CSV table of C-alpha atoms and ligand atoms in Angstrom, one decimal:
chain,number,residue,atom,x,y,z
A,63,UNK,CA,-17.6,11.7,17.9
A,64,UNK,CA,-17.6,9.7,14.9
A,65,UNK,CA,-14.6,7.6,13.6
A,66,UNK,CA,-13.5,5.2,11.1
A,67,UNK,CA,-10.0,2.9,10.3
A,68,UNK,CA,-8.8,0.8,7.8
A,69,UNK,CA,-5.7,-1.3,7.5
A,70,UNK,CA,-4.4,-2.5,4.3
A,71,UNK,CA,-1.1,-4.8,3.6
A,72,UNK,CA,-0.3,-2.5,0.3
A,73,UNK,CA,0.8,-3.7,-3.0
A,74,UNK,CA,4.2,-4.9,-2.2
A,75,UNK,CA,4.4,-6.7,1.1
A,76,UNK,CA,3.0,-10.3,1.6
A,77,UNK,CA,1.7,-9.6,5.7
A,78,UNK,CA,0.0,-6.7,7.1
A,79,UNK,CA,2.8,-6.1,10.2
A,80,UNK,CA,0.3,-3.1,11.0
A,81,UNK,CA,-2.1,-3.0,14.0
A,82,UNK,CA,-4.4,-1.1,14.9
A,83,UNK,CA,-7.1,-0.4,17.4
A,84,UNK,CA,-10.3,2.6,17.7
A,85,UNK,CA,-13.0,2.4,20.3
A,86,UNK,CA,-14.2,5.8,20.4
A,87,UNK,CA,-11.8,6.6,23.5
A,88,UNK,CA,-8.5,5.2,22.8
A,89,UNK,CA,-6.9,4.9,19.2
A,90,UNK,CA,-4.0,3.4,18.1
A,91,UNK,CA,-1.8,2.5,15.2
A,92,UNK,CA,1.2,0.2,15.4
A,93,UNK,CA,3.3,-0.5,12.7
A,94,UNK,CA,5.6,-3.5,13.7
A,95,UNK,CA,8.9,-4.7,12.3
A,96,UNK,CA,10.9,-8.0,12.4
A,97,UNK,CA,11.4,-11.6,10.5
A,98,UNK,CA,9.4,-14.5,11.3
A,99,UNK,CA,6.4,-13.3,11.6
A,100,UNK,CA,8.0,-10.8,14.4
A,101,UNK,CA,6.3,-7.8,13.1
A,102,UNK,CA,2.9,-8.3,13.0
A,103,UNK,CA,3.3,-10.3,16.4
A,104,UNK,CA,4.8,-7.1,18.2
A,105,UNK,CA,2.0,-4.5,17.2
A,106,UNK,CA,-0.4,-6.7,18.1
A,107,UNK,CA,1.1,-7.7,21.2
A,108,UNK,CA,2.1,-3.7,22.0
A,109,UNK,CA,-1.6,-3.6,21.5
A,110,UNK,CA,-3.0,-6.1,24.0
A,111,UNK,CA,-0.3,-4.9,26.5
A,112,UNK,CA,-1.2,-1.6,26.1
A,113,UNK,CA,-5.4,-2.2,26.4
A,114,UNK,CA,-4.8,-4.3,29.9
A,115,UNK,CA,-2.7,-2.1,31.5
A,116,UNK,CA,-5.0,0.7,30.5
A,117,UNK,CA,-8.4,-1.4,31.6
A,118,UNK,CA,-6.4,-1.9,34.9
A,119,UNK,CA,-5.3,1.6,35.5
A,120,UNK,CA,-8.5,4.2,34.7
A,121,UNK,CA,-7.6,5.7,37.7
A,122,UNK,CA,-4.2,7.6,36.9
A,123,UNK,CA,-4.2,11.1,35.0
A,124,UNK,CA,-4.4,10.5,31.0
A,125,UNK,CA,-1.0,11.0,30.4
A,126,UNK,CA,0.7,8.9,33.1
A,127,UNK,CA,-1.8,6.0,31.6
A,128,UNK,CA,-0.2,6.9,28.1
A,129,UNK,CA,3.2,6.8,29.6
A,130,UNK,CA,2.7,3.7,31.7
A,131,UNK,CA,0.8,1.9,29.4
A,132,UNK,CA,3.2,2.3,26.6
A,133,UNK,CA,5.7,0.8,29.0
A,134,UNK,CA,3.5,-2.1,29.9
A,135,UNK,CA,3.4,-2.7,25.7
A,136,UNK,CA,7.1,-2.3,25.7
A,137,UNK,CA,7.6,-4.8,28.4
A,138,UNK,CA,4.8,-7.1,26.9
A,139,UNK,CA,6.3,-7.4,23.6
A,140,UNK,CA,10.0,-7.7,25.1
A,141,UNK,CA,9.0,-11.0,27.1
A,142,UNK,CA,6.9,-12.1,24.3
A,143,UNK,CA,10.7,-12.2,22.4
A,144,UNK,CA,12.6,-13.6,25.2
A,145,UNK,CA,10.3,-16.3,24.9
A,146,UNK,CA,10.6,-17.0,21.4
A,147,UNK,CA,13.9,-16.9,20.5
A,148,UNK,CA,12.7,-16.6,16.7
A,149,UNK,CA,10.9,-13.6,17.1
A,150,UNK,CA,14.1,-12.1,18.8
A,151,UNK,CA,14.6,-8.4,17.5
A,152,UNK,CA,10.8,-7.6,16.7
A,153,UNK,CA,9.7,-4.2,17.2
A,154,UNK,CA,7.4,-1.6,17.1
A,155,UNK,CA,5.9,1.9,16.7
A,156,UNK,CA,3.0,3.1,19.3
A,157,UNK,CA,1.4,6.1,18.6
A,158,UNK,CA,-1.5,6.3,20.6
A,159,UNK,CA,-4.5,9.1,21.4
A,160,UNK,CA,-6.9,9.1,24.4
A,161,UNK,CA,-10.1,11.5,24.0
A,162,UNK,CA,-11.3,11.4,27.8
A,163,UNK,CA,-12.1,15.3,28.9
A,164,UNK,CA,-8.9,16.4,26.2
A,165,UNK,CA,-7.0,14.9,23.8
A,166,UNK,CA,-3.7,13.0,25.0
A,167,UNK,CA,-0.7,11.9,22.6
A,168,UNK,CA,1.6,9.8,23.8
A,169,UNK,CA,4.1,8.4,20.7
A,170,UNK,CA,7.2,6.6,19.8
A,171,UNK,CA,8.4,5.6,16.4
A,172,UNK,CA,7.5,7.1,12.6
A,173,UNK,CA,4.3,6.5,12.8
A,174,UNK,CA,1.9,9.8,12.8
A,175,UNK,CA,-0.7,11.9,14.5
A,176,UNK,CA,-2.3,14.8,12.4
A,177,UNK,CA,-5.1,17.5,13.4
A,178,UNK,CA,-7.6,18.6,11.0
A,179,UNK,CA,-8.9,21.9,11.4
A,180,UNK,CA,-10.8,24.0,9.2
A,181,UNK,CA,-9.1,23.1,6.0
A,182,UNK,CA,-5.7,23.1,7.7
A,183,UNK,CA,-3.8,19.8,8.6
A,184,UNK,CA,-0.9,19.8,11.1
A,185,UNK,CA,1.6,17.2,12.0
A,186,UNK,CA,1.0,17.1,15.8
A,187,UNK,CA,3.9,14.1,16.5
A,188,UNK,CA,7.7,13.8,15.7
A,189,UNK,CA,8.6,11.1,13.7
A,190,UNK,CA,12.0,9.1,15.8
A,191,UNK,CA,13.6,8.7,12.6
A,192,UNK,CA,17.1,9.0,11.0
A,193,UNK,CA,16.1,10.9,8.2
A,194,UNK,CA,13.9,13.4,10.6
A,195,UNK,CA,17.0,14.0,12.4
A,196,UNK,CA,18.7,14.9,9.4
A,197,UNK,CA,16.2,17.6,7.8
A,198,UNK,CA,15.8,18.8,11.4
A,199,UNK,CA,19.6,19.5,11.8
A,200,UNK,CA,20.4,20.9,8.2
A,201,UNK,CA,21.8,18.0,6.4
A,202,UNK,CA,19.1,16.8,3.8
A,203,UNK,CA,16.0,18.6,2.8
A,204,UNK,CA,12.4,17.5,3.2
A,205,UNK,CA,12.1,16.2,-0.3
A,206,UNK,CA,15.3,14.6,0.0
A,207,UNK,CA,13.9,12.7,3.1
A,208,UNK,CA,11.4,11.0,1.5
A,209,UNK,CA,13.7,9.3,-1.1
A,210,UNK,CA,16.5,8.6,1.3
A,211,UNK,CA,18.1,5.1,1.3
A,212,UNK,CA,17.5,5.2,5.1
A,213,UNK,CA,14.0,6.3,5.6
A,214,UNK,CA,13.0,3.4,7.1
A,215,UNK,CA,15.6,3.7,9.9
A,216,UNK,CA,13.7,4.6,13.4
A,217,UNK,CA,15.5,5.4,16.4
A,218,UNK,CA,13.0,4.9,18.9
A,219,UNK,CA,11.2,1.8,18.8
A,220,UNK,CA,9.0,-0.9,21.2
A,221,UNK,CA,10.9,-4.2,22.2
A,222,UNK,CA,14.6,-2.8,21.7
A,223,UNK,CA,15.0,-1.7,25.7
A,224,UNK,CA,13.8,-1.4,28.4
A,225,UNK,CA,13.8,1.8,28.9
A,226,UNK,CA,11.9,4.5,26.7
A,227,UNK,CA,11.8,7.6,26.1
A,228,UNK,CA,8.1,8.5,25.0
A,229,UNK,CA,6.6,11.3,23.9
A,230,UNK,CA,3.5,12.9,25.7
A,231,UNK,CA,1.2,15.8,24.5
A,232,UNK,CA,-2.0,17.3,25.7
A,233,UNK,CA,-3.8,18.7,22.0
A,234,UNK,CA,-5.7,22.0,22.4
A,235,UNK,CA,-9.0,20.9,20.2
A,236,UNK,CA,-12.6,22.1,19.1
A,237,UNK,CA,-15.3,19.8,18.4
A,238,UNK,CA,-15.2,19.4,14.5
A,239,UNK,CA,-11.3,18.9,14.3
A,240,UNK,CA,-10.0,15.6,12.7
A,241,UNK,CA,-7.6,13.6,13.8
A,242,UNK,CA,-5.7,11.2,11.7
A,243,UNK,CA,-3.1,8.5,13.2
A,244,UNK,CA,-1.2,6.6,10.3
A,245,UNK,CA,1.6,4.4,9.9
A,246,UNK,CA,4.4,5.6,7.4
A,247,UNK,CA,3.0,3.4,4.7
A,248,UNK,CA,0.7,6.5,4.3
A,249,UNK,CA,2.8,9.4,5.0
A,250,UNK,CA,6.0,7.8,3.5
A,251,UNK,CA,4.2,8.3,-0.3
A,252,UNK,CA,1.5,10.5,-0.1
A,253,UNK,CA,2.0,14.3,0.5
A,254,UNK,CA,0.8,16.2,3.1
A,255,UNK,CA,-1.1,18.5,1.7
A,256,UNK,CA,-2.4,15.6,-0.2
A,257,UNK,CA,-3.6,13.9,2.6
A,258,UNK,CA,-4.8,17.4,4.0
A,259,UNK,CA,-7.5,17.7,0.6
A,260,UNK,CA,-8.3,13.8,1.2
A,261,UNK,CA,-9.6,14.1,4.6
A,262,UNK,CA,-11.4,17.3,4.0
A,263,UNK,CA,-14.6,16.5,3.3
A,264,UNK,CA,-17.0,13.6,3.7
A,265,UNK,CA,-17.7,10.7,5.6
A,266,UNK,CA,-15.1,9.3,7.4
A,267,UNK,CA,-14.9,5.8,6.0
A,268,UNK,CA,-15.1,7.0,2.1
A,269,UNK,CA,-11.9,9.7,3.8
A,270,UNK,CA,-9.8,6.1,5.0
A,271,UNK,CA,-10.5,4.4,1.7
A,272,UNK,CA,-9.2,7.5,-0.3
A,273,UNK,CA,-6.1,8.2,1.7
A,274,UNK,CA,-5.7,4.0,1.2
A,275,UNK,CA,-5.9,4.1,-2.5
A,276,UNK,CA,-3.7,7.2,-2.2
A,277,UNK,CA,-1.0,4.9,-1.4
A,278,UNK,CA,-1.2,2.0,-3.5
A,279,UNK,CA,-1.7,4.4,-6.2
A,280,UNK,CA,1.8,5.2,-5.5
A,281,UNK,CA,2.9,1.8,-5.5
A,282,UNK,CA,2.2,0.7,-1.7
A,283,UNK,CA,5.6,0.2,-1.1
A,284,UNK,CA,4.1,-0.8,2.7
A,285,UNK,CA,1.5,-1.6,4.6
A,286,UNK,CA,-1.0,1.3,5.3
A,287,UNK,CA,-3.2,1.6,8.5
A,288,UNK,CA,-5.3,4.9,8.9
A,289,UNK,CA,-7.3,6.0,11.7
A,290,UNK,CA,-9.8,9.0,11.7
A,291,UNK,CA,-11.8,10.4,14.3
A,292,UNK,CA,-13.8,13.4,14.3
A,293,UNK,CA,-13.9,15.1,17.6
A,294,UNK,CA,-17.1,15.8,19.4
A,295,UNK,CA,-18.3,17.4,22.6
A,296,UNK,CA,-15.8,14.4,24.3
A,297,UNK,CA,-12.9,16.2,23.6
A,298,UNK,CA,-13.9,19.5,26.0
A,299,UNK,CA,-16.4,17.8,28.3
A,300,UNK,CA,-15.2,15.8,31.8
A,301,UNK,CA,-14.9,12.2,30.8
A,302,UNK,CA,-18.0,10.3,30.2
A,303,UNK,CA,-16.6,6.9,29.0
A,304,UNK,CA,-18.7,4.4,27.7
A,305,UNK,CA,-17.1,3.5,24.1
A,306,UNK,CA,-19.5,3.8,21.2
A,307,UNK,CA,-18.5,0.3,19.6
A,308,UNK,CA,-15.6,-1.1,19.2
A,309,UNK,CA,-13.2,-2.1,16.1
A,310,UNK,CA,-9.7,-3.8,16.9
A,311,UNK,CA,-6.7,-5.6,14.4
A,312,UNK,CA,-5.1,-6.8,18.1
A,313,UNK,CA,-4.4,-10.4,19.3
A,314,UNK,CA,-2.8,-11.8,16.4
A,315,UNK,CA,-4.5,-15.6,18.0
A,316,UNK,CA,-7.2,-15.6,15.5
A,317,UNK,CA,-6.8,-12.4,14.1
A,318,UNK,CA,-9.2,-12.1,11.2
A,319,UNK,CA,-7.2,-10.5,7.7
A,320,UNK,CA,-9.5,-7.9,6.1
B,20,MN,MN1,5.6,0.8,7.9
């Protein structure tokens, strides 16, 4: 497996409320939301709540982890709020993928997971948003979407209740597919089949820094975090572990800004 990420704040926000995290097992993108600060404390607190529960729990099946884990983020960033009344309100996406003998989805919000194959790029998650709900019940069209007044509106979101409703996929893959998780500061102004030709070819940090550009090209109207893996043999073979270095946005305590 080889993989690459990049985070960027864009050209029009002052924070990066983006996190993100890629070890070589587990991947994630969280794209948080909130005043004071609340945004970039809730992905990065999803985060951490998310990694412990998962260090705690190797034992249960990859998607129960997801499912639980995501849970334990929720839970983490909901006290995190109760016990700042400022940060009351904060939220965030959690789209996460575990390679460990398959590939495991597990996903809430507008942020995205895509697979690469051969060319071909497919949208492998559903984004929980108002205007998704709308092109996928006949109102609007696709195109229409992406300039709608209420794009940003998600309807599933970390740190709003305590319950969740998440979603949970096992991926069929090949070693050689790509994966790409993004926030919507990606696919919210570059195309699909855009990003499809960007990740295409070439090495897998020079693909992040494209798909980047990409987006501020078209204004960066939001921050824009992009993770890309390129399966290997872990995504057929029994799990192996033993993470092949580690790069991390989480813990917002002395969080370095790129
Ligand atoms: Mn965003």
């Amino acid at each position: 497996m080889r993989y690459a990420a990049l985070s960027d704040t864009g050209r029009v926000r002052e924070i990066n409320e983006d996190s993100y995290h890629a070890d070589g097992r587990l991947f994630i993108v969280a794209d948080g939301m909130g005043g004071h600060r609340g945004g970039e404390i809730a992905s990065a607190v999803a985060i951490d709540g998310f990694l412990s529960f998962e260090e705690e729990n190797r034992r249960l099946p990859p998607l129960r982890r997801l499912s639980e884990g995501i849970a334990a983020a929720n839970r983490a960033v909901l006290e995190m709020a109760e016990r700042n009344p400022e940060l009351e309100g904060m939220g965030t996406t959690f789209t996460t993928m575990l390679v460990e003998g398959g590939v495991f989805l597990g996903h809430v919000g507008d942020s995205r997971a895509y697979m690469w194959r051969d060319g071909d790029l497919r949208l492998v998650t559903r984004d929980h948003s108002l205007v998704e709900r709308m092109v996928r019940e006949g109102y609007i069209s696709p195109s229409e979407a992406r300039h709608h007044p209420q794009r940003n509106v998600i309807l599933r979101a970390l740190g709003i209740a305590g319950g969740l409703e998440i979603d949970l996929d096992e991926l069929d893959v090949r070693p050689g597919d790509r994966m790409l998780l993004c926030s919507d500061g990606l696919s919210g102004c570059v195309e699909d089949d855009e990003i499809e030709s960007m990740i295409s070819a070439g090495d897998l940090e020079a693909c992040c820094r494209s798909l980047v550009e990409a987006a501020n090209a078209r204004g960066g109207p939001d921050n824009i975090t992009v993770v890309l893996v390129e399966l290997g043999w872990e995504a057929e073979a029994e799990s192996r572990g033993g993470a092949v270095g580690e790069k991390s946005r989480r813990g917002f305590f002395g969080r370095r800004r790129a």
